Short mmCIF file of N, CA, C and O and ligand atoms in Angstrom, two decimals:
data_model
loop_
_atom_site.label_atom_id
_atom_site.label_comp_id
_atom_site.label_asym_id
_atom_site.label_seq_id
_atom_site.Cartn_x
_atom_site.Cartn_y
_atom_site.Cartn_z
N MET A 21 0.80 -1.25 0.20
CA MET A 21 0.15 -0.10 -0.11
C MET A 21 0.96 1.30 0.26
O MET A 21 0.66 2.28 -0.78
N ARG A 22 2.00 1.18 1.07
CA ARG A 22 2.57 2.39 1.25
C ARG A 22 3.35 2.62 -0.59
O ARG A 22 3.83 3.51 -0.78
N LYS A 23 3.74 1.33 -0.98
CA LYS A 23 4.30 1.49 -2.32
C LYS A 23 3.66 2.14 -3.55
O LYS A 23 4.08 3.06 -3.90
N VAL A 24 2.46 2.04 -3.32
CA VAL A 24 1.60 2.45 -4.20
C VAL A 24 1.19 3.95 -4.22
O VAL A 24 1.25 4.64 -5.01
N ILE A 25 1.32 4.53 -2.67
CA ILE A 25 1.29 5.84 -2.53
C ILE A 25 2.32 6.41 -2.90
O ILE A 25 2.12 7.54 -3.49
N LEU A 26 3.63 5.67 -2.60
CA LEU A 26 4.76 6.36 -3.23
C LEU A 26 4.81 6.73 -4.79
O LEU A 26 5.26 7.80 -5.11
N LEU A 27 4.38 5.78 -5.14
CA LEU A 27 4.40 5.73 -7.09
C LEU A 27 3.59 6.76 -7.25
O LEU A 27 3.85 7.61 -8.52
N PHE A 28 2.40 7.23 -6.33
CA PHE A 28 1.30 8.06 -6.87
C PHE A 28 2.03 9.21 -6.72
O PHE A 28 2.06 9.87 -7.78
N ALA A 29 2.49 9.36 -5.92
CA ALA A 29 3.42 10.67 -5.36
C ALA A 29 4.15 10.94 -6.33
O ALA A 29 4.44 12.33 -7.16
N VAL A 30 5.17 10.10 -6.67
CA VAL A 30 6.04 10.48 -7.77
C VAL A 30 5.37 10.67 -9.20
O VAL A 30 6.05 11.66 -9.99
N SER A 31 4.72 9.71 -9.43
CA SER A 31 3.70 10.14 -11.03
C SER A 31 3.16 11.79 -10.99
O SER A 31 3.43 12.23 -11.87
N MET A 32 2.69 12.07 -9.97
CA MET A 32 2.13 13.41 -9.82
C MET A 32 3.31 14.39 -9.62
O MET A 32 3.31 15.49 -10.50
N ALA A 33 4.32 14.04 -9.11
CA ALA A 33 5.50 15.14 -9.15
C ALA A 33 6.09 15.38 -10.63
O ALA A 33 6.27 16.14 -10.96
N LEU A 34 5.99 14.21 -11.14
CA LEU A 34 6.55 13.89 -12.46
C LEU A 34 5.56 14.67 -13.56
O LEU A 34 5.92 15.67 -14.45
N SER A 35 4.06 14.53 -13.28
CA SER A 35 3.50 15.33 -14.68
C SER A 35 3.41 16.52 -14.30
O SER A 35 3.42 17.68 -14.90
N ALA A 36 3.41 17.19 -12.96
CA ALA A 36 3.24 18.36 -12.29
C ALA A 36 5.14 19.39 -12.97
O ALA A 36 4.65 20.28 -13.72
N GLY A 37 5.98 18.33 -13.08
CA GLY A 37 7.32 18.76 -13.54
C GLY A 37 7.04 19.05 -15.23
O GLY A 37 7.30 20.42 -15.69
N VAL A 38 6.37 18.32 -16.11
CA VAL A 38 6.14 18.08 -17.40
C VAL A 38 5.20 19.41 -17.94
O VAL A 38 5.43 20.21 -18.51
N ARG A 39 4.44 19.63 -16.81
CA ARG A 39 3.32 20.72 -17.36
C ARG A 39 3.66 21.98 -17.35
O ARG A 39 3.47 22.80 -18.07
N SER A 40 4.95 22.11 -16.05
CA SER A 40 5.32 23.43 -16.02
C SER A 40 6.30 23.91 -17.39
O SER A 40 6.39 24.94 -17.49
N ALA A 41 6.86 22.61 -17.67
CA ALA A 41 7.76 22.84 -18.57
C ALA A 41 7.19 23.19 -20.11
O ALA A 41 7.72 23.83 -20.85
N GLU A 42 5.99 22.77 -20.15
CA GLU A 42 5.06 22.93 -21.59
C GLU A 42 4.39 23.77 -21.69
O GLU A 42 4.14 24.07 -22.68
N GLU A 43 3.82 24.47 -20.30
CA GLU A 43 3.40 25.88 -20.43
C GLU A 43 3.88 26.91 -20.33
O GLU A 43 4.65 27.14 -19.09
N LEU A 44 3.38 27.99 -21.13
CA LEU A 44 3.91 29.10 -20.89
C LEU A 44 3.29 29.86 -19.81
O LEU A 44 2.14 30.04 -19.32
N SER A 45 4.20 30.65 -18.63
CA SER A 45 3.34 31.20 -17.41
C SER A 45 2.43 32.16 -18.06
O SER A 45 2.75 33.39 -18.77
N VAL A 46 1.10 31.78 -17.57
CA VAL A 46 -0.02 32.95 -17.61
C VAL A 46 0.50 34.36 -17.09
O VAL A 46 0.10 35.54 -17.58
N ASP A 47 1.04 34.27 -15.80
CA ASP A 47 1.23 35.58 -15.26
C ASP A 47 2.47 36.36 -16.01
O ASP A 47 2.25 37.37 -16.06
N LEU A 48 3.22 35.32 -16.80
CA LEU A 48 4.20 36.31 -17.29
C LEU A 48 3.42 37.10 -18.73
O LEU A 48 3.64 38.02 -18.86
N MET A 49 2.54 36.45 -19.07
CA MET A 49 1.61 37.08 -20.21
C MET A 49 0.94 38.43 -19.52
O MET A 49 0.81 38.87 -20.57
N GLN A 50 0.18 37.68 -18.48
CA GLN A 50 -0.80 38.99 -18.23
C GLN A 50 0.29 40.41 -17.64
O GLN A 50 -0.08 41.09 -18.14
N SER A 51 1.43 40.29 -17.19
CA SER A 51 2.42 41.19 -17.14
C SER A 51 2.91 41.42 -18.31
O SER A 51 3.08 43.03 -18.60
N ILE A 52 3.20 41.02 -19.69
CA ILE A 52 3.40 41.62 -20.89
C ILE A 52 2.13 42.44 -21.29
O ILE A 52 2.19 43.62 -21.88
N GLU A 53 0.97 41.62 -21.13
CA GLU A 53 -0.19 42.59 -21.43
C GLU A 53 -0.36 43.94 -21.03
O GLU A 53 -0.45 45.20 -21.49
N ASP A 54 -0.11 43.99 -19.40
CA ASP A 54 -0.27 45.50 -18.42
C ASP A 54 0.85 46.26 -18.92
O ASP A 54 0.78 47.25 -19.15
N THR A 55 2.18 45.83 -19.34
CA THR A 55 3.16 46.91 -19.48
C THR A 55 3.40 46.98 -20.92
O THR A 55 3.38 48.29 -21.14
N ASN A 56 2.58 46.12 -21.92
CA ASN A 56 2.48 46.61 -23.22
C ASN A 56 1.40 47.94 -23.02
O ASN A 56 1.55 48.99 -24.05
N LYS A 57 0.37 47.82 -22.72
CA LYS A 57 -0.67 48.87 -22.40
C LYS A 57 -0.28 49.92 -21.75
O LYS A 57 -0.39 51.49 -22.37
N SER A 58 0.56 49.95 -20.51
CA SER A 58 1.44 51.08 -20.44
C SER A 58 2.42 51.76 -21.34
O SER A 58 2.54 53.25 -21.17
N LEU A 59 3.10 50.99 -21.84
CA LEU A 59 3.96 51.48 -22.81
C LEU A 59 3.37 52.23 -23.89
O LEU A 59 3.79 53.94 -24.06
N SER A 60 2.32 51.92 -24.31
CA SER A 60 1.46 52.91 -25.27
C SER A 60 0.94 54.19 -24.80
O SER A 60 1.28 54.88 -25.85
N SER A 61 0.69 53.87 -23.55
CA SER A 61 -0.06 55.38 -23.26
C SER A 61 1.24 56.24 -22.69
O SER A 61 1.25 57.24 -23.00
N ASN A 62 2.19 55.59 -22.14
CA ASN A 62 3.40 56.52 -22.13
C ASN A 62 3.81 57.20 -23.30
O ASN A 62 4.60 58.04 -23.24
N ILE A 63 3.92 56.14 -24.16
CA ILE A 63 4.56 57.19 -25.62
C ILE A 63 3.72 58.03 -26.30
O ILE A 63 4.05 58.97 -26.56
N ALA A 64 2.06 57.75 -25.87
CA ALA A 64 1.43 58.77 -26.28
C ALA A 64 1.47 59.77 -25.54
O ALA A 64 1.04 61.33 -25.93
N LEU A 65 2.01 59.82 -24.12
CA LEU A 65 2.08 61.00 -23.64
C LEU A 65 3.49 61.50 -23.42
O LEU A 65 3.67 62.50 -22.72
N SER A 66 4.11 61.23 -24.24
CA SER A 66 5.53 61.46 -24.32
C SER A 66 6.28 61.31 -22.93
O SER A 66 7.16 62.26 -22.72
N ASN A 67 6.21 60.71 -22.47
CA ASN A 67 6.55 60.19 -21.11
C ASN A 67 7.70 59.47 -21.32
O ASN A 67 7.78 58.25 -21.14
N LYS A 68 9.08 60.21 -21.27
CA LYS A 68 10.06 59.41 -21.56
C LYS A 68 10.57 58.27 -20.56
O LYS A 68 10.73 57.11 -21.21
N GLN A 69 10.73 58.45 -19.28
CA GLN A 69 11.40 58.03 -18.54
C GLN A 69 10.49 56.55 -18.37
O GLN A 69 10.87 55.69 -18.02
N ALA A 70 9.08 56.81 -18.30
CA ALA A 70 8.17 55.65 -17.95
C ALA A 70 7.87 54.70 -19.07
O ALA A 70 7.93 53.51 -19.21
N ALA A 71 7.96 55.34 -20.21
CA ALA A 71 8.38 54.79 -21.48
C ALA A 71 9.25 53.80 -21.60
O ALA A 71 9.53 52.65 -22.18
N THR A 72 10.42 54.21 -21.31
CA THR A 72 11.90 53.45 -21.04
C THR A 72 11.88 52.38 -20.13
O THR A 72 12.48 51.60 -20.61
N ALA A 73 11.12 52.50 -19.08
CA ALA A 73 11.07 51.37 -18.38
C ALA A 73 10.14 50.48 -18.42
O ALA A 73 10.36 49.58 -18.71
N ASP A 74 9.20 51.02 -19.24
CA ASP A 74 8.41 49.75 -19.78
C ASP A 74 8.90 49.03 -21.11
O ASP A 74 8.70 48.02 -20.92
N ALA A 75 9.69 49.72 -21.77
CA ALA A 75 10.28 49.09 -22.80
C ALA A 75 11.21 48.35 -22.34
O ALA A 75 11.17 46.89 -22.95
N LYS A 76 12.17 48.56 -21.62
CA LYS A 76 13.19 47.66 -20.84
C LYS A 76 12.83 46.56 -20.47
O LYS A 76 13.21 45.14 -20.71
N GLU A 77 11.54 46.90 -19.65
CA GLU A 77 10.63 45.43 -18.99
C GLU A 77 10.42 44.43 -19.94
O GLU A 77 10.43 43.13 -19.79
N LEU A 78 9.69 44.98 -21.08
CA LEU A 78 8.98 43.85 -22.23
C LEU A 78 10.18 43.36 -22.56
O LEU A 78 10.18 42.01 -23.16
N THR A 79 11.55 44.05 -23.15
CA THR A 79 12.49 43.49 -23.54
C THR A 79 13.03 42.19 -22.69
O THR A 79 13.12 40.98 -23.44
N GLN A 80 12.99 42.17 -21.58
CA GLN A 80 13.38 41.26 -20.68
C GLN A 80 12.47 40.31 -20.25
O GLN A 80 12.71 38.99 -20.62
N MET A 81 11.15 40.17 -20.53
CA MET A 81 9.94 39.81 -20.37
C MET A 81 9.92 38.65 -21.80
O MET A 81 9.62 37.49 -22.14
N PHE A 82 10.33 39.46 -23.01
CA PHE A 82 10.27 38.78 -24.15
C PHE A 82 11.45 37.82 -24.46
O PHE A 82 11.34 36.75 -25.20
N ALA A 83 12.45 38.01 -23.81
CA ALA A 83 13.84 37.10 -23.51
C ALA A 83 13.39 35.52 -22.94
O ALA A 83 13.77 34.73 -23.56
N GLN A 84 12.81 35.87 -21.87
CA GLN A 84 12.06 34.69 -21.34
C GLN A 84 11.25 33.89 -22.03
O GLN A 84 11.26 32.78 -22.14
N VAL A 85 10.21 34.41 -22.93
CA VAL A 85 9.32 34.06 -23.82
C VAL A 85 10.05 33.33 -24.93
O VAL A 85 9.93 31.79 -25.25
N GLU A 86 11.14 33.82 -25.28
CA GLU A 86 12.20 33.13 -26.44
C GLU A 86 12.62 31.89 -25.78
O GLU A 86 12.94 30.71 -26.58
N THR A 87 13.08 32.25 -24.62
CA THR A 87 13.88 30.89 -23.96
C THR A 87 13.02 29.70 -23.90
O THR A 87 13.32 28.53 -24.12
N PHE A 88 11.84 29.99 -23.44
CA PHE A 88 10.77 29.19 -22.94
C PHE A 88 10.53 28.21 -24.86
O PHE A 88 10.47 27.06 -24.43
N PHE A 89 10.28 29.10 -25.67
CA PHE A 89 10.06 28.42 -26.94
C PHE A 89 11.21 27.52 -27.37
O PHE A 89 11.07 26.62 -28.21
N ASP A 90 12.52 28.22 -27.10
CA ASP A 90 13.40 27.35 -27.54
C ASP A 90 13.74 26.37 -27.01
O ASP A 90 14.11 25.47 -27.56
N HIS A 91 13.44 26.25 -25.60
CA HIS A 91 13.79 24.80 -24.87
C HIS A 91 12.55 23.95 -25.24
O HIS A 91 12.58 22.60 -25.17
N LYS A 92 11.51 24.52 -25.25
CA LYS A 92 10.18 23.74 -25.99
C LYS A 92 10.63 22.96 -26.96
O LYS A 92 10.31 21.80 -27.23
N GLY A 93 11.24 23.40 -27.91
CA GLY A 93 11.39 23.00 -29.43
C GLY A 93 10.16 22.73 -30.46
O GLY A 93 9.11 23.19 -30.06
N ASP A 94 10.50 22.46 -31.41
CA ASP A 94 9.51 22.68 -32.71
C ASP A 94 8.68 23.81 -32.59
O ASP A 94 7.52 23.68 -32.92
N ALA A 95 9.06 24.92 -32.15
CA ALA A 95 8.36 26.18 -32.10
C ALA A 95 9.40 27.31 -32.89
O ALA A 95 9.51 28.68 -32.47
N LYS A 96 9.79 27.24 -33.83
CA LYS A 96 10.92 28.09 -34.46
C LYS A 96 9.96 29.25 -34.80
O LYS A 96 10.67 30.54 -34.25
N ASN A 97 8.59 29.30 -35.21
CA ASN A 97 7.97 30.59 -35.77
C ASN A 97 7.79 31.19 -34.25
O ASN A 97 8.05 32.56 -34.21
N ALA A 98 7.74 30.71 -33.28
CA ALA A 98 7.47 31.44 -32.00
C ALA A 98 8.77 32.14 -31.52
O ALA A 98 8.58 32.86 -30.76
N VAL A 99 9.60 31.73 -31.42
CA VAL A 99 11.11 31.92 -31.26
C VAL A 99 11.60 32.98 -31.93
O VAL A 99 11.89 33.83 -31.36
N ASP A 100 11.11 32.98 -33.15
CA ASP A 100 11.37 34.23 -33.94
C ASP A 100 10.57 35.46 -33.52
O ASP A 100 10.87 36.67 -33.51
N LEU A 101 9.30 35.13 -33.28
CA LEU A 101 8.07 36.38 -33.14
C LEU A 101 8.63 36.87 -31.34
O LEU A 101 8.76 38.23 -31.65
N ALA A 102 8.95 36.13 -30.77
CA ALA A 102 9.84 36.68 -29.79
C ALA A 102 10.80 37.27 -29.56
O ALA A 102 10.81 38.33 -28.84
N ARG A 103 11.76 36.65 -30.53
CA ARG A 103 12.92 37.47 -30.82
C ARG A 103 12.66 38.61 -31.49
O ARG A 103 13.17 39.82 -30.83
N GLN A 104 11.52 38.64 -32.13
CA GLN A 104 11.30 40.16 -32.97
C GLN A 104 10.48 41.34 -32.06
O GLN A 104 11.01 42.53 -31.98
N SER A 105 9.95 40.48 -31.22
CA SER A 105 9.35 41.41 -29.86
C SER A 105 10.27 41.91 -29.09
O SER A 105 10.26 43.31 -28.74
N LYS A 106 11.63 41.27 -28.85
CA LYS A 106 12.37 42.24 -27.86
C LYS A 106 13.07 42.97 -28.62
O LYS A 106 13.27 43.96 -27.96
N GLU A 107 13.12 42.67 -29.99
CA GLU A 107 14.03 43.67 -30.62
C GLU A 107 13.47 45.00 -31.02
O GLU A 107 13.94 46.10 -30.84
N LEU A 108 11.96 44.88 -30.95
CA LEU A 108 11.12 46.06 -31.14
C LEU A 108 11.24 47.00 -30.03
O LEU A 108 11.17 47.98 -29.77
N SER A 109 11.17 45.84 -28.72
CA SER A 109 10.99 46.41 -27.23
C SER A 109 12.34 47.39 -27.53
O SER A 109 12.32 48.88 -26.90
N THR A 110 13.54 46.72 -27.66
CA THR A 110 14.67 47.51 -27.85
C THR A 110 15.02 48.99 -28.66
O THR A 110 15.13 49.85 -28.34
N ASP A 111 14.00 48.49 -29.81
CA ASP A 111 14.49 49.69 -30.64
C ASP A 111 13.22 50.78 -29.97
O ASP A 111 13.91 52.21 -30.50
N ILE A 112 12.50 50.30 -29.28
CA ILE A 112 11.59 51.75 -28.86
C ILE A 112 12.18 52.45 -27.69
O ILE A 112 12.14 53.69 -27.42
N VAL A 113 13.22 51.91 -26.86
CA VAL A 113 14.27 52.27 -26.03
C VAL A 113 14.99 53.58 -26.90
O VAL A 113 15.05 54.38 -26.13
N GLY A 114 15.59 52.97 -28.01
CA GLY A 114 16.45 53.92 -28.44
C GLY A 114 15.75 55.12 -29.14
O GLY A 114 16.18 56.18 -29.04
N PHE A 115 14.26 55.03 -29.95
CA PHE A 115 13.42 55.91 -30.49
C PHE A 115 13.31 56.90 -29.14
O PHE A 115 13.36 58.21 -29.79
N VAL A 116 12.87 56.26 -28.04
CA VAL A 116 12.35 57.58 -26.77
C VAL A 116 13.74 58.21 -26.51
O VAL A 116 13.17 59.33 -25.89
N ALA A 117 14.62 57.43 -26.45
CA ALA A 117 15.91 58.15 -25.85
C ALA A 117 16.32 59.51 -26.91
O ALA A 117 16.95 60.61 -26.19
N VAL A 118 16.11 59.57 -28.01
CA VAL A 118 16.12 60.62 -29.00
C VAL A 118 14.80 61.43 -29.14
O VAL A 118 14.93 62.26 -30.37
N ASN A 119 14.00 61.11 -28.38
CA ASN A 119 12.64 61.76 -28.44
C ASN A 119 11.81 61.83 -29.56
O ASN A 119 10.96 62.40 -30.11
N ASN A 120 12.36 60.37 -30.25
CA ASN A 120 11.53 60.18 -31.66
C ASN A 120 10.15 59.43 -31.40
O ASN A 120 10.21 58.07 -31.42
N PHE A 121 9.29 59.95 -30.90
CA PHE A 121 8.04 59.50 -30.25
C PHE A 121 7.02 58.75 -31.61
O PHE A 121 6.12 57.86 -31.41
N GLU A 122 7.37 59.30 -32.73
CA GLU A 122 6.59 59.11 -33.75
C GLU A 122 6.99 57.70 -34.35
O GLU A 122 6.25 56.74 -34.18
N SER A 123 8.33 57.44 -34.40
CA SER A 123 9.13 55.92 -34.77
C SER A 123 8.52 55.18 -33.37
O SER A 123 8.27 54.02 -33.36
N ALA A 124 8.55 55.47 -32.22
CA ALA A 124 8.48 54.62 -30.81
C ALA A 124 6.85 54.17 -31.35
O ALA A 124 6.57 53.12 -30.72
N THR A 125 5.94 55.22 -32.00
CA THR A 125 4.71 54.78 -31.77
C THR A 125 4.34 53.72 -32.87
O THR A 125 3.80 52.48 -32.78
N THR A 126 5.12 53.74 -33.99
CA THR A 126 5.00 52.80 -35.20
C THR A 126 5.78 51.41 -34.78
O THR A 126 4.84 50.41 -34.79
N ALA A 127 6.73 51.44 -33.66
CA ALA A 127 7.42 50.34 -33.29
C ALA A 127 6.10 49.37 -32.29
O ALA A 127 6.00 48.47 -32.51
N ALA A 128 5.53 50.28 -31.44
CA ALA A 128 4.72 50.01 -30.61
C ALA A 128 3.29 49.09 -31.13
O ALA A 128 3.17 47.82 -30.86
N THR A 129 3.02 49.58 -32.39
CA THR A 129 1.98 49.21 -33.42
C THR A 129 2.40 47.80 -33.58
O THR A 129 1.63 46.49 -34.07
N THR A 130 3.73 47.59 -34.40
CA THR A 130 3.82 46.74 -34.97
C THR A 130 4.20 45.50 -33.99
O THR A 130 3.78 44.36 -34.02
N LEU A 131 4.68 45.94 -32.82
CA LEU A 131 4.78 44.90 -31.59
C LEU A 131 3.36 44.27 -31.17
O LEU A 131 3.14 43.24 -30.87
N SER A 132 2.57 44.94 -31.11
CA SER A 132 0.79 44.60 -30.60
C SER A 132 0.50 43.65 -31.79
O SER A 132 -0.36 42.54 -31.62
N ARG A 133 0.90 43.56 -33.32
CA ARG A 133 0.50 43.00 -34.39
C ARG A 133 1.10 41.44 -33.84
O ARG A 133 0.51 40.95 -34.05
N THR A 134 2.49 41.97 -33.42
CA THR A 134 3.27 40.44 -33.14
C THR A 134 2.72 39.45 -32.23
O THR A 134 2.82 38.38 -32.11
N CYS A 135 1.94 40.39 -30.85
CA CYS A 135 1.41 39.57 -30.03
C CYS A 135 0.16 38.53 -30.67
O CYS A 135 0.41 37.52 -30.51
N ARG A 136 -0.77 39.23 -31.55
CA ARG A 136 -1.53 38.69 -32.47
C ARG A 136 -1.23 37.52 -33.12
O ARG A 136 -1.81 36.40 -33.08
N THR A 137 0.04 37.57 -34.23
CA THR A 137 0.14 36.85 -34.87
C THR A 137 0.67 35.61 -34.11
O THR A 137 0.15 34.11 -34.33
N CYS A 138 1.43 35.70 -32.97
CA CYS A 138 2.04 34.55 -32.00
C CYS A 138 0.81 34.06 -31.20
O CYS A 138 0.63 32.74 -31.66
N HIS A 139 -0.03 34.79 -30.55
CA HIS A 139 -1.26 34.06 -30.54
C HIS A 139 -2.00 33.12 -31.34
O HIS A 139 -2.82 32.13 -30.91
N THR A 140 -2.10 33.40 -32.64
CA THR A 140 -2.98 32.72 -33.69
C THR A 140 -2.27 31.73 -33.75
O THR A 140 -3.21 30.74 -33.88
N PHE A 141 -0.96 31.49 -33.69
CA PHE A 141 -0.60 30.13 -34.08
C PHE A 141 -0.22 29.20 -32.61
O PHE A 141 -0.34 27.98 -32.40
N TYR A 142 -0.01 29.83 -31.62
CA TYR A 142 0.73 29.33 -30.49
C TYR A 142 -0.48 29.36 -29.20
O TYR A 142 -0.35 28.46 -28.36
N LYS A 143 -1.62 29.83 -29.33
CA LYS A 143 -2.23 30.07 -27.83
C LYS A 143 -3.38 29.13 -28.21
O LYS A 143 -4.17 29.47 -29.20
N LYS A 144 -3.70 28.40 -27.43
CA LYS A 144 -4.94 27.49 -27.94
C LYS A 144 -6.20 28.48 -27.34
O LYS A 144 -6.12 29.08 -26.29
N GLU A 145 -7.45 27.60 -27.33
CA GLU A 145 -8.70 28.07 -27.08
C GLU A 145 -8.97 29.49 -27.93
O GLU A 145 -8.17 30.40 -28.57
C1 LIG B 212 5.87 34.25 -28.96
C2 LIG B 212 4.32 34.20 -29.02
C3 LIG B 212 3.89 35.29 -28.19
C4 LIG B 212 4.03 36.66 -28.30
C5 LIG B 212 4.98 37.23 -29.09
C6 LIG B 212 2.91 36.63 -27.43
N1 LIG B 212 2.46 36.05 -26.97
FE1 LIG B 212 0.72 36.25 -25.49
N2 LIG B 212 0.39 34.17 -25.52
C7 LIG B 212 1.09 33.49 -25.75
C8 LIG B 212 0.74 31.94 -25.66
C9 LIG B 212 1.65 30.69 -26.04
C10 LIG B 212 -0.14 32.21 -24.45
C11 LIG B 212 -1.04 31.37 -23.85
C12 LIG B 212 -0.39 30.67 -22.73
C13 LIG B 212 -1.09 29.62 -21.75
O1 LIG B 212 -2.67 29.75 -21.76
O2 LIG B 212 -0.56 28.65 -21.37
C14 LIG B 212 -0.44 33.58 -24.39
C15 LIG B 212 -1.47 34.14 -23.87
C16 LIG B 212 -1.45 35.46 -23.41
C17 LIG B 212 -2.63 36.46 -22.72
C18 LIG B 212 -3.61 35.73 -21.83
C19 LIG B 212 -3.16 35.24 -20.39
C20 LIG B 212 -3.97 34.49 -19.85
O3 LIG B 212 -4.64 34.87 -18.69
O4 LIG B 212 -4.54 33.54 -20.36
C21 LIG B 212 -2.15 37.52 -22.66
C22 LIG B 212 -3.14 38.54 -22.05
C23 LIG B 212 -1.11 37.82 -23.64
N3 LIG B 212 -0.56 36.63 -24.02
C24 LIG B 212 -0.65 39.04 -23.98
C25 LIG B 212 0.16 39.28 -24.59
C26 LIG B 212 0.57 40.66 -25.32
C27 LIG B 212 -0.24 41.95 -24.94
C28 LIG B 212 1.86 40.37 -26.07
C29 LIG B 212 2.69 41.28 -26.78
C30 LIG B 212 3.09 42.76 -26.26
C31 LIG B 212 1.79 38.96 -26.30
N4 LIG B 212 1.07 38.40 -25.47
C32 LIG B 212 2.83 38.45 -26.70
C33 LIG B 212 2.24 33.75 -26.96
C34 LIG B 212 3.04 34.79 -27.21
#
């Protein structure tokens, strides 16, 4: 009986491990969503400091998304889209630094389109 319980515990632990490795953190995506919204309004308000902070945060979060899909494997398209999002966020930091809010807006629009492209292919439901 004890052995059965132990076996059960082990298999539960294993499936939990597999689950977390296969699923992208919803919390991470929620943070990306919030930060992306904040970035858009900060660019619209020409708030240099806040827009820079948001864009830098997005760069880091998309680096995590890139790593996730890279490790997951068989998701080259997602890795590329995450990398593209990371690069767009970096570009925004650069545009905002020289007060080029027009180019920052264009890059932010492209970034939001990239979210949707990835969701179309990789987000279930
Ligand atoms: C490289 C692919 C990729 C990119 C780029 C991407 N996402 Fe996602 N996103 C996903 C996947 C996959 C899920 C589903 C995660 C899950 O349910 O486990 C998701 C889920 C979400 C969710 C739902 C979370 C929930 O509560 O269920 C939101 C909101 C979201 N993404 C926002 C964004 C925004 C905003 C951007 C762009 C700024 C973005 N995502 C860019 C892949 C991506």
